[in-house]
CSV table of C-alpha atoms in Angstrom, one decimal:
chain,number,residue,atom,x,y,z
A,1,UNK,CA,-30.0,18.5,-39.2
A,2,UNK,CA,-28.5,18.8,-35.8
A,3,UNK,CA,-24.8,19.5,-35.6
A,4,UNK,CA,-22.6,16.4,-34.8
A,5,UNK,CA,-21.5,16.7,-31.2
A,6,UNK,CA,-17.8,15.9,-30.8
A,7,UNK,CA,-16.6,14.1,-27.7
A,8,UNK,CA,-14.2,15.6,-25.2
A,9,UNK,CA,-11.8,12.6,-25.6
A,10,UNK,CA,-11.1,10.1,-28.3
A,11,UNK,CA,-9.8,6.9,-26.6
A,12,UNK,CA,-7.7,4.9,-29.0
A,13,UNK,CA,-7.3,1.4,-27.6
A,14,UNK,CA,-4.6,-0.7,-29.2
A,15,UNK,CA,-4.3,-4.5,-28.8
A,16,UNK,CA,-2.1,-7.2,-30.1
A,17,UNK,CA,-3.3,-10.6,-28.8
A,18,UNK,CA,-3.5,-11.1,-25.0
A,19,UNK,CA,-7.4,-11.1,-25.1
A,20,UNK,CA,-7.6,-11.5,-21.3
A,21,UNK,CA,-5.8,-8.3,-20.7
A,22,UNK,CA,-7.9,-6.5,-23.4
A,23,UNK,CA,-11.1,-7.6,-21.8
A,24,UNK,CA,-10.0,-6.4,-18.4
A,25,UNK,CA,-9.0,-3.1,-19.9
A,26,UNK,CA,-12.3,-2.6,-21.7
A,27,UNK,CA,-14.3,-3.7,-18.6
A,28,UNK,CA,-12.6,-1.1,-16.4
A,29,UNK,CA,-12.7,1.6,-19.1
A,30,UNK,CA,-16.5,1.3,-19.3
A,31,UNK,CA,-16.8,1.1,-15.5
A,32,UNK,CA,-14.6,3.9,-14.5
A,33,UNK,CA,-14.9,6.4,-17.3
A,34,UNK,CA,-18.5,7.5,-16.9
A,35,UNK,CA,-17.6,11.1,-15.9
A,36,UNK,CA,-16.0,12.1,-19.2
A,37,UNK,CA,-17.7,12.3,-22.6
A,38,UNK,CA,-15.5,10.0,-24.8
A,39,UNK,CA,-15.6,8.0,-28.0
A,40,UNK,CA,-13.8,4.6,-28.2
A,41,UNK,CA,-11.7,3.7,-31.2
A,42,UNK,CA,-10.4,0.2,-31.2
A,43,UNK,CA,-7.3,-0.9,-33.1
A,44,UNK,CA,-6.6,-4.6,-33.6
A,45,UNK,CA,-2.9,-5.0,-34.6
A,46,UNK,CA,-3.0,-8.4,-36.3
A,47,UNK,CA,-4.2,-10.4,-33.4
A,48,UNK,CA,-4.9,-14.1,-33.8
A,49,UNK,CA,-6.6,-14.9,-30.5
A,50,UNK,CA,-10.2,-13.6,-30.9
A,51,UNK,CA,-9.3,-9.9,-30.3
A,52,UNK,CA,-10.9,-8.8,-33.6
A,53,UNK,CA,-14.1,-10.7,-32.8
A,54,UNK,CA,-14.2,-9.2,-29.3
A,55,UNK,CA,-13.7,-5.6,-30.7
A,56,UNK,CA,-16.4,-6.2,-33.3
A,57,UNK,CA,-18.8,-7.1,-30.4
A,58,UNK,CA,-18.3,-3.8,-28.7
A,59,UNK,CA,-20.8,-0.9,-29.3
A,60,UNK,CA,-18.2,1.7,-30.5
A,61,UNK,CA,-18.5,2.6,-34.2
A,62,UNK,CA,-14.9,3.3,-35.1
A,63,UNK,CA,-12.8,0.2,-35.5
A,64,UNK,CA,-9.5,-0.5,-37.2
A,65,UNK,CA,-8.2,-4.1,-37.8
A,66,UNK,CA,-5.0,-5.1,-39.5
A,67,UNK,CA,-4.6,-8.7,-40.9
A,68,UNK,CA,-1.0,-8.7,-39.5
A,69,UNK,CA,1.0,-6.8,-36.9
A,70,UNK,CA,2.1,-3.5,-38.5
A,71,UNK,CA,4.0,-2.2,-35.5
A,72,UNK,CA,2.8,-0.1,-32.6
A,73,UNK,CA,3.4,3.3,-34.1
A,74,UNK,CA,1.7,2.6,-37.4
A,75,UNK,CA,-1.2,0.9,-35.7
A,76,UNK,CA,-1.9,3.6,-33.1
A,77,UNK,CA,-1.6,6.4,-35.7
A,78,UNK,CA,-4.4,4.8,-37.7
A,79,UNK,CA,-6.6,5.3,-34.7
A,80,UNK,CA,-5.3,8.9,-34.1
A,81,UNK,CA,-6.4,9.9,-37.6
A,82,UNK,CA,-10.0,8.9,-36.7
A,83,UNK,CA,-10.1,11.0,-33.5
A,84,UNK,CA,-12.6,13.8,-33.2
A,85,UNK,CA,-12.4,14.7,-29.5
A,86,UNK,CA,-10.6,17.8,-28.2
A,87,UNK,CA,-8.1,15.4,-26.7
A,88,UNK,CA,-6.8,12.0,-27.8
A,89,UNK,CA,-5.8,9.2,-25.4
A,90,UNK,CA,-3.6,6.4,-26.5
A,91,UNK,CA,-4.5,3.4,-24.4
A,92,UNK,CA,-2.6,0.1,-24.4
A,93,UNK,CA,-4.5,-3.1,-23.6
A,94,UNK,CA,-2.2,-3.8,-20.6
A,95,UNK,CA,-3.5,-0.7,-18.8
A,96,UNK,CA,-6.3,-1.0,-16.2
A,97,UNK,CA,-8.3,2.3,-15.9
A,98,UNK,CA,-9.3,3.5,-12.5
A,99,UNK,CA,-11.6,5.9,-10.8
A,100,UNK,CA,-11.4,9.5,-12.2
A,101,UNK,CA,-8.3,8.6,-14.2
A,102,UNK,CA,-9.4,10.3,-17.4
A,103,UNK,CA,-11.3,13.1,-15.6
A,104,UNK,CA,-8.1,14.1,-13.7
A,105,UNK,CA,-6.0,14.0,-16.9
A,106,UNK,CA,-8.5,16.2,-18.7
A,107,UNK,CA,-8.5,18.7,-15.7
A,108,UNK,CA,-4.7,18.8,-16.0
A,109,UNK,CA,-4.8,19.6,-19.7
A,110,UNK,CA,-7.6,22.1,-19.2
A,111,UNK,CA,-5.6,24.0,-16.6
A,112,UNK,CA,-3.1,25.3,-19.2
A,113,UNK,CA,-3.4,25.4,-23.0
A,114,UNK,CA,0.3,24.9,-23.2
A,115,UNK,CA,0.2,21.4,-21.7
A,116,UNK,CA,0.6,19.1,-24.7
A,117,UNK,CA,0.8,15.7,-23.0
A,118,UNK,CA,-0.4,14.3,-19.6
A,119,UNK,CA,0.5,10.8,-18.3
A,120,UNK,CA,-0.6,9.2,-15.0
A,121,UNK,CA,1.7,7.3,-12.7
A,122,UNK,CA,1.6,3.6,-12.5
A,123,UNK,CA,3.2,0.5,-10.9
A,124,UNK,CA,5.4,-0.5,-13.9
A,125,UNK,CA,7.4,2.1,-15.8
A,126,UNK,CA,10.8,3.6,-16.3
A,127,UNK,CA,11.5,7.4,-16.2
A,128,UNK,CA,10.4,7.8,-12.6
A,129,UNK,CA,6.8,7.3,-13.5
A,130,UNK,CA,6.4,4.3,-11.2
A,131,UNK,CA,5.1,4.4,-7.7
A,132,UNK,CA,4.2,1.7,-5.2
A,133,UNK,CA,0.7,1.4,-3.8
A,134,UNK,CA,-0.4,-1.4,-1.4
A,135,UNK,CA,-2.6,-4.0,-3.2
A,136,UNK,CA,-2.6,-7.7,-4.0
A,137,UNK,CA,-5.6,-7.9,-6.4
A,138,UNK,CA,-7.4,-5.9,-9.0
A,139,UNK,CA,-10.2,-5.3,-6.5
A,140,UNK,CA,-7.8,-4.0,-3.9
A,141,UNK,CA,-6.1,-1.9,-6.6
A,142,UNK,CA,-9.3,-0.2,-7.5
A,143,UNK,CA,-10.1,0.6,-3.9
A,144,UNK,CA,-6.6,2.1,-3.4
A,145,UNK,CA,-6.8,4.0,-6.6
A,146,UNK,CA,-10.2,5.4,-5.7
A,147,UNK,CA,-8.6,6.9,-2.5
A,148,UNK,CA,-5.5,8.1,-4.4
A,149,UNK,CA,-7.0,9.7,-7.5
A,150,UNK,CA,-8.0,13.2,-6.4
A,151,UNK,CA,-7.0,16.0,-8.7
A,152,UNK,CA,-4.2,18.1,-7.1
A,153,UNK,CA,-2.1,20.4,-9.2
A,154,UNK,CA,0.7,20.3,-6.7
A,155,UNK,CA,1.4,16.8,-8.0
A,156,UNK,CA,1.7,17.8,-11.7
A,157,UNK,CA,5.3,17.4,-12.6
A,158,UNK,CA,6.8,19.1,-15.7
A,159,UNK,CA,9.1,16.7,-17.5
A,160,UNK,CA,11.4,16.7,-20.5
A,161,UNK,CA,10.2,13.3,-21.7
A,162,UNK,CA,7.3,10.9,-20.8
A,163,UNK,CA,6.8,7.2,-21.2
A,164,UNK,CA,3.5,6.9,-23.0
A,165,UNK,CA,2.0,3.6,-21.8
A,166,UNK,CA,-1.1,5.7,-21.8
A,167,UNK,CA,-1.1,9.4,-22.6
A,168,UNK,CA,-3.5,12.3,-23.2
A,169,UNK,CA,-2.7,14.5,-26.1
A,170,UNK,CA,-4.3,17.5,-27.7
A,171,UNK,CA,-5.9,16.2,-30.9
A,172,UNK,CA,-5.1,19.1,-33.1
A,173,UNK,CA,-1.4,18.9,-32.1
A,174,UNK,CA,-1.1,15.1,-32.5
A,175,UNK,CA,-2.8,15.2,-35.9
A,176,UNK,CA,-0.7,18.1,-37.0
A,177,UNK,CA,2.5,16.2,-36.4
A,178,UNK,CA,1.1,13.0,-37.7
A,179,UNK,CA,1.2,11.0,-34.4
A,180,UNK,CA,4.1,8.9,-33.4
A,181,UNK,CA,7.1,9.1,-35.7
A,182,UNK,CA,6.9,5.9,-37.8
A,183,UNK,CA,10.6,6.0,-38.5
A,184,UNK,CA,10.8,4.4,-35.0
A,185,UNK,CA,8.3,1.7,-35.9
A,186,UNK,CA,7.5,-0.9,-34.5
A,187,UNK,CA,8.5,1.1,-31.3
A,188,UNK,CA,11.3,2.0,-28.9
A,189,UNK,CA,12.3,5.6,-28.4
A,190,UNK,CA,9.0,6.5,-30.2
A,191,UNK,CA,7.6,8.0,-27.0
A,192,UNK,CA,10.9,9.9,-26.5
A,193,UNK,CA,10.6,11.3,-30.0
A,194,UNK,CA,7.0,12.4,-29.6
A,195,UNK,CA,7.8,14.0,-26.2
A,196,UNK,CA,10.7,16.0,-27.7
A,197,UNK,CA,8.7,17.0,-30.8
A,198,UNK,CA,5.7,18.3,-28.8
A,199,UNK,CA,7.9,20.0,-26.2
A,200,UNK,CA,9.9,21.7,-28.9
A,201,UNK,CA,6.7,23.1,-30.3
A,202,UNK,CA,6.3,25.0,-27.1
A,203,UNK,CA,4.1,22.7,-25.1
A,204,UNK,CA,4.6,21.4,-21.5
A,205,UNK,CA,4.8,17.7,-20.7
A,206,UNK,CA,3.2,16.8,-17.4
A,207,UNK,CA,3.4,13.6,-15.3
A,208,UNK,CA,0.1,13.7,-13.4
A,209,UNK,CA,1.3,12.1,-10.2
A,210,UNK,CA,-2.2,12.7,-8.7
A,211,UNK,CA,-3.6,9.9,-10.9
A,212,UNK,CA,-2.8,6.2,-10.9
A,213,UNK,CA,-3.5,3.4,-13.3
A,214,UNK,CA,-2.3,-0.2,-13.2
A,215,UNK,CA,0.1,-1.3,-15.9
A,216,UNK,CA,0.9,-5.0,-16.5
A,217,UNK,CA,3.8,-3.9,-18.7
A,218,UNK,CA,5.1,-4.8,-22.1
A,219,UNK,CA,2.0,-6.8,-23.2
A,220,UNK,CA,1.2,-4.8,-26.3
A,221,UNK,CA,4.8,-4.6,-27.3
A,222,UNK,CA,7.7,-6.6,-25.8
A,223,UNK,CA,9.6,-9.0,-28.0
A,224,UNK,CA,10.1,-6.4,-30.8
A,225,UNK,CA,12.4,-4.5,-28.5
A,226,UNK,CA,15.0,-7.2,-28.6
A,227,UNK,CA,14.8,-8.0,-32.3
A,228,UNK,CA,17.4,-6.6,-34.8
A,229,UNK,CA,18.9,-4.4,-32.0
A,230,UNK,CA,15.9,-2.2,-32.3
A,231,UNK,CA,16.6,-0.2,-29.1
A,232,UNK,CA,20.2,0.4,-30.2
A,233,UNK,CA,19.1,1.4,-33.7
A,234,UNK,CA,16.4,3.8,-32.5
A,235,UNK,CA,18.6,5.4,-29.8
A,236,UNK,CA,21.0,6.3,-32.5
A,237,UNK,CA,18.1,7.4,-34.7
A,238,UNK,CA,16.8,9.7,-31.9
A,239,UNK,CA,20.2,11.3,-31.6
A,240,UNK,CA,20.3,11.9,-35.4
A,241,UNK,CA,16.9,13.6,-35.3
A,242,UNK,CA,17.2,15.6,-32.1
A,243,UNK,CA,20.9,16.2,-31.6
A,244,UNK,CA,21.0,14.8,-28.0
A,245,UNK,CA,20.7,11.5,-26.3
A,246,UNK,CA,17.3,11.1,-24.8
A,247,UNK,CA,18.3,9.3,-21.6
A,248,UNK,CA,21.2,11.6,-20.9
A,249,UNK,CA,19.1,14.7,-21.6
A,250,UNK,CA,16.4,13.7,-19.2
A,251,UNK,CA,18.6,12.4,-16.4
A,252,UNK,CA,17.9,13.9,-13.0
A,253,UNK,CA,20.6,14.4,-10.4
A,254,UNK,CA,18.8,13.3,-7.2
A,255,UNK,CA,21.5,14.7,-4.9
A,256,UNK,CA,21.1,18.2,-6.3
A,257,UNK,CA,17.4,18.0,-6.0
A,258,UNK,CA,17.6,16.7,-2.4
A,259,UNK,CA,19.9,19.6,-1.4
A,260,UNK,CA,17.5,22.2,-2.6
A,261,UNK,CA,15.3,23.7,0.2
A,262,UNK,CA,12.1,24.5,-1.6
A,263,UNK,CA,10.0,25.9,1.1
A,264,UNK,CA,10.1,29.5,0.0
A,265,UNK,CA,6.6,30.8,-0.9
A,266,UNK,CA,7.6,34.0,-2.7
A,267,UNK,CA,8.5,34.0,-6.5
A,268,UNK,CA,11.7,32.1,-7.1
A,269,UNK,CA,14.5,32.6,-9.7
A,270,UNK,CA,16.8,29.7,-10.3
A,271,UNK,CA,20.0,29.8,-12.4
A,272,UNK,CA,21.7,26.7,-13.7
A,273,UNK,CA,25.2,26.5,-15.1
A,274,UNK,CA,26.5,23.4,-16.9
A,275,UNK,CA,26.0,21.3,-20.0
A,276,UNK,CA,22.6,19.6,-19.2
A,277,UNK,CA,19.2,20.0,-20.8
A,278,UNK,CA,17.9,21.2,-17.4
A,279,UNK,CA,16.1,18.1,-16.1
A,280,UNK,CA,17.4,18.5,-12.5
A,281,UNK,CA,16.4,22.2,-12.4
A,282,UNK,CA,13.0,21.2,-13.7
A,283,UNK,CA,12.7,18.7,-10.9
A,284,UNK,CA,13.6,21.3,-8.4
A,285,UNK,CA,10.9,23.4,-9.8
A,286,UNK,CA,8.5,20.5,-9.4
A,287,UNK,CA,9.7,20.2,-5.8
A,288,UNK,CA,8.7,23.8,-5.2
A,289,UNK,CA,5.3,23.1,-6.7
A,290,UNK,CA,4.8,20.2,-4.2
A,291,UNK,CA,5.3,22.8,-1.4
A,292,UNK,CA,2.7,25.0,-3.0
A,293,UNK,CA,4.9,27.5,-5.0
A,294,UNK,CA,4.2,27.6,-8.7
A,295,UNK,CA,6.0,30.9,-9.3
A,296,UNK,CA,9.4,29.6,-10.2
A,297,UNK,CA,11.4,30.8,-13.1
A,298,UNK,CA,14.4,29.0,-14.6
A,299,UNK,CA,17.5,30.4,-16.3
A,300,UNK,CA,20.5,28.6,-17.7
A,301,UNK,CA,24.1,29.1,-19.0
A,302,UNK,CA,25.1,26.1,-21.0
A,303,UNK,CA,28.6,25.1,-22.2
A,304,UNK,CA,27.0,22.6,-24.7
A,305,UNK,CA,25.4,24.3,-27.6
A,306,UNK,CA,23.4,21.2,-28.5
A,307,UNK,CA,21.3,21.6,-25.3
A,308,UNK,CA,20.0,25.0,-26.2
A,309,UNK,CA,16.9,23.7,-28.1
A,310,UNK,CA,15.7,21.8,-25.1
A,311,UNK,CA,16.7,24.4,-22.5
A,312,UNK,CA,14.7,27.0,-24.4
A,313,UNK,CA,11.5,24.9,-23.7
A,314,UNK,CA,11.8,25.2,-19.9
A,315,UNK,CA,14.0,28.3,-19.3
A,316,UNK,CA,13.3,31.9,-19.9
A,317,UNK,CA,16.6,33.1,-21.1
A,318,UNK,CA,19.2,30.4,-21.8
A,319,UNK,CA,22.6,31.2,-23.3
A,320,UNK,CA,25.6,29.4,-24.6
A,321,UNK,CA,29.0,30.5,-23.2
A,322,UNK,CA,31.7,30.0,-20.7
A,323,UNK,CA,31.0,29.7,-17.0
A,324,UNK,CA,33.5,32.6,-16.4
A,325,UNK,CA,31.1,34.9,-18.3
A,326,UNK,CA,28.0,34.2,-16.2
A,327,UNK,CA,28.1,37.6,-14.6
A,328,UNK,CA,28.1,39.3,-18.1
A,329,UNK,CA,25.1,37.2,-19.3
A,330,UNK,CA,23.1,37.5,-16.1
A,331,UNK,CA,24.3,40.8,-14.7
A,332,UNK,CA,21.0,41.6,-13.0
A,333,UNK,CA,21.5,38.8,-10.5
A,334,UNK,CA,18.7,38.4,-8.0
A,335,UNK,CA,18.7,34.6,-8.0
A,336,UNK,CA,17.3,32.6,-5.0
A,337,UNK,CA,19.2,29.5,-6.1
A,338,UNK,CA,22.2,28.9,-8.4
A,339,UNK,CA,22.8,25.3,-9.4
A,340,UNK,CA,26.3,24.6,-10.7
A,341,UNK,CA,26.3,21.4,-12.8
A,342,UNK,CA,29.6,22.3,-14.3
A,343,UNK,CA,32.7,20.3,-13.3
A,344,UNK,CA,34.3,22.6,-10.8
A,345,UNK,CA,37.6,20.8,-11.1
A,346,UNK,CA,37.8,22.2,-14.7
A,347,UNK,CA,37.6,25.8,-13.6
A,348,UNK,CA,40.9,27.6,-14.0
A,349,UNK,CA,40.1,30.2,-11.3
A,350,UNK,CA,37.3,28.8,-9.1
A,351,UNK,CA,37.6,31.6,-6.6
A,352,UNK,CA,36.7,34.2,-9.1
A,353,UNK,CA,33.9,32.1,-10.6
A,354,UNK,CA,32.2,31.5,-7.2
A,355,UNK,CA,32.6,35.1,-6.1
A,356,UNK,CA,30.7,36.1,-9.2
A,357,UNK,CA,27.9,33.8,-8.2
A,358,UNK,CA,27.9,35.1,-4.6
A,359,UNK,CA,27.2,38.6,-6.0
A,360,UNK,CA,24.3,37.3,-8.0
A,361,UNK,CA,22.3,35.5,-5.2
A,362,UNK,CA,19.7,37.1,-3.0
A,363,UNK,CA,20.4,37.8,0.7
A,364,UNK,CA,19.1,34.3,1.7
A,365,UNK,CA,20.0,32.6,-1.6
A,366,UNK,CA,21.8,29.4,-1.9
A,367,UNK,CA,24.5,28.0,-4.3
A,368,UNK,CA,24.5,24.3,-4.9
A,369,UNK,CA,27.6,22.8,-6.4
A,370,UNK,CA,29.9,19.8,-6.4
A,371,UNK,CA,33.3,20.2,-4.9
A,372,UNK,CA,36.3,18.0,-5.5
A,373,UNK,CA,38.8,17.2,-2.7
A,374,UNK,CA,41.4,19.2,-4.7
A,375,UNK,CA,39.3,22.3,-5.1
A,376,UNK,CA,37.5,22.3,-1.8
A,377,UNK,CA,39.9,24.4,0.2
A,378,UNK,CA,40.0,27.1,-2.5
A,379,UNK,CA,36.2,27.1,-3.0
A,380,UNK,CA,35.4,27.2,0.7
A,381,UNK,CA,37.9,30.0,1.2
A,382,UNK,CA,36.2,32.0,-1.6
A,383,UNK,CA,32.8,31.6,0.1
A,384,UNK,CA,34.2,32.4,3.6
A,385,UNK,CA,35.7,35.6,2.3
A,386,UNK,CA,32.2,36.8,1.4
A,387,UNK,CA,30.5,35.6,4.6
A,388,UNK,CA,29.2,32.3,3.1
A,389,UNK,CA,29.6,28.8,4.5
A,390,UNK,CA,28.5,25.3,3.8
A,391,UNK,CA,24.9,24.9,5.1
A,392,UNK,CA,24.5,21.3,4.1
A,393,UNK,CA,26.4,18.7,2.1
A,394,UNK,CA,25.8,15.2,0.8
A,395,UNK,CA,29.1,13.5,-0.2
A,396,UNK,CA,30.8,16.0,-2.6
A,397,UNK,CA,27.7,18.1,-3.1
A,398,UNK,CA,27.4,21.3,-1.1
A,399,UNK,CA,24.8,24.0,-0.4
A,400,UNK,CA,26.5,27.3,0.4
A,401,UNK,CA,24.6,30.2,1.9
A,402,UNK,CA,25.1,33.4,3.9
A,403,UNK,CA,22.8,32.3,6.7
A,404,UNK,CA,22.4,28.8,8.1
A,405,UNK,CA,19.3,26.9,7.0
A,406,UNK,CA,16.5,26.6,9.6
A,407,UNK,CA,16.9,23.7,12.0
A,408,UNK,CA,16.1,20.9,11.8
A,409,UNK,CA,17.2,20.5,8.2
A,410,UNK,CA,14.4,19.5,5.8
A,411,UNK,CA,14.2,15.8,5.5
A,412,UNK,CA,13.8,14.9,1.9
A,413,UNK,CA,11.8,11.8,1.1
A,414,UNK,CA,11.3,10.2,-2.2
A,415,UNK,CA,8.1,12.1,-3.0
A,416,UNK,CA,9.8,15.4,-2.6
A,417,UNK,CA,13.2,14.7,-4.2
A,418,UNK,CA,11.7,13.2,-7.3
A,419,UNK,CA,12.9,9.7,-6.8
A,420,UNK,CA,10.6,6.7,-6.9
């Protein structure tokens, strides 16, 4: 007997009513996923509009059907348990697959065994996963996506969390953790939870900004968000389980990112100081990647002990302590960029703090920091004493360096700063 050949990807398609969207999703899945070996697993989550009959008419062998809606997490997990592919894709029925969408995501996952999740960009999402492409119909969308969807590792962004309207997972990992945490069922903060669980296992989360799909948005799951204060309940539940607030932890400071000149091609070392989980530093690292530099190392001194678990997933050494002790913790220095997220107005002796940092940057290094009107004269005097000056500033954010930045200043657009 010949050995059963397992597919590369198990695509788990979940639907709850909205048969028209489901048919469009399936039609485009078949049409635009001929370049990847996959199996289709359909999950009917209690639909009453003919979805079950439609799924039964499809040629795939693996089908799950619930007589009533059991919630997104429980339903999708039932499909995950049947997956045999190396990778598992959760696909909502409000997604329209496009040219090379799955091939590109597989290429991303195959590039590094430590990538645990990969999500494409789309037209409708939070978490900076939304982009705008010019089209007015599905036919135009497919033409535009065909031009857009070319695998390019420079557009793979590391993230702390991902919104999983469709997401490629490693099957062994997703089955090991049991899929989505059903404590969050029927949904809301469930994608935050699976992001943090997988990342804390040592995996990277990647937004594959080289790949686009259309997302109608909140078709598989919408009204449930507003019932029984579900979002409020699950936000609190997330904090209980992970010790941080998901949205605060993954918040990116666009101004800091915009100030960072990321054109250096040699290996880069970045030190952060503050109380964040490192989302802004990670976005600066992504910005370097866009410029072709993937050799960027992150370090962090946090004043908030609860952030250590997440910092440890993206930084090499991260330590808990006082900003005044930064020189003791990172005595070797040699940083190309130091990002101060700490409130400089709370520093008892800002001159001494910044002079420590000056001794830790490379000859052409930069120090990014906020400066309050009250502390600005003292901080600028401390920099001036060491031959540093403000090279660039945006409102109360400053970039200090020993040599002026090349002229003209780099113009940061949305694709480079990380904003949508």
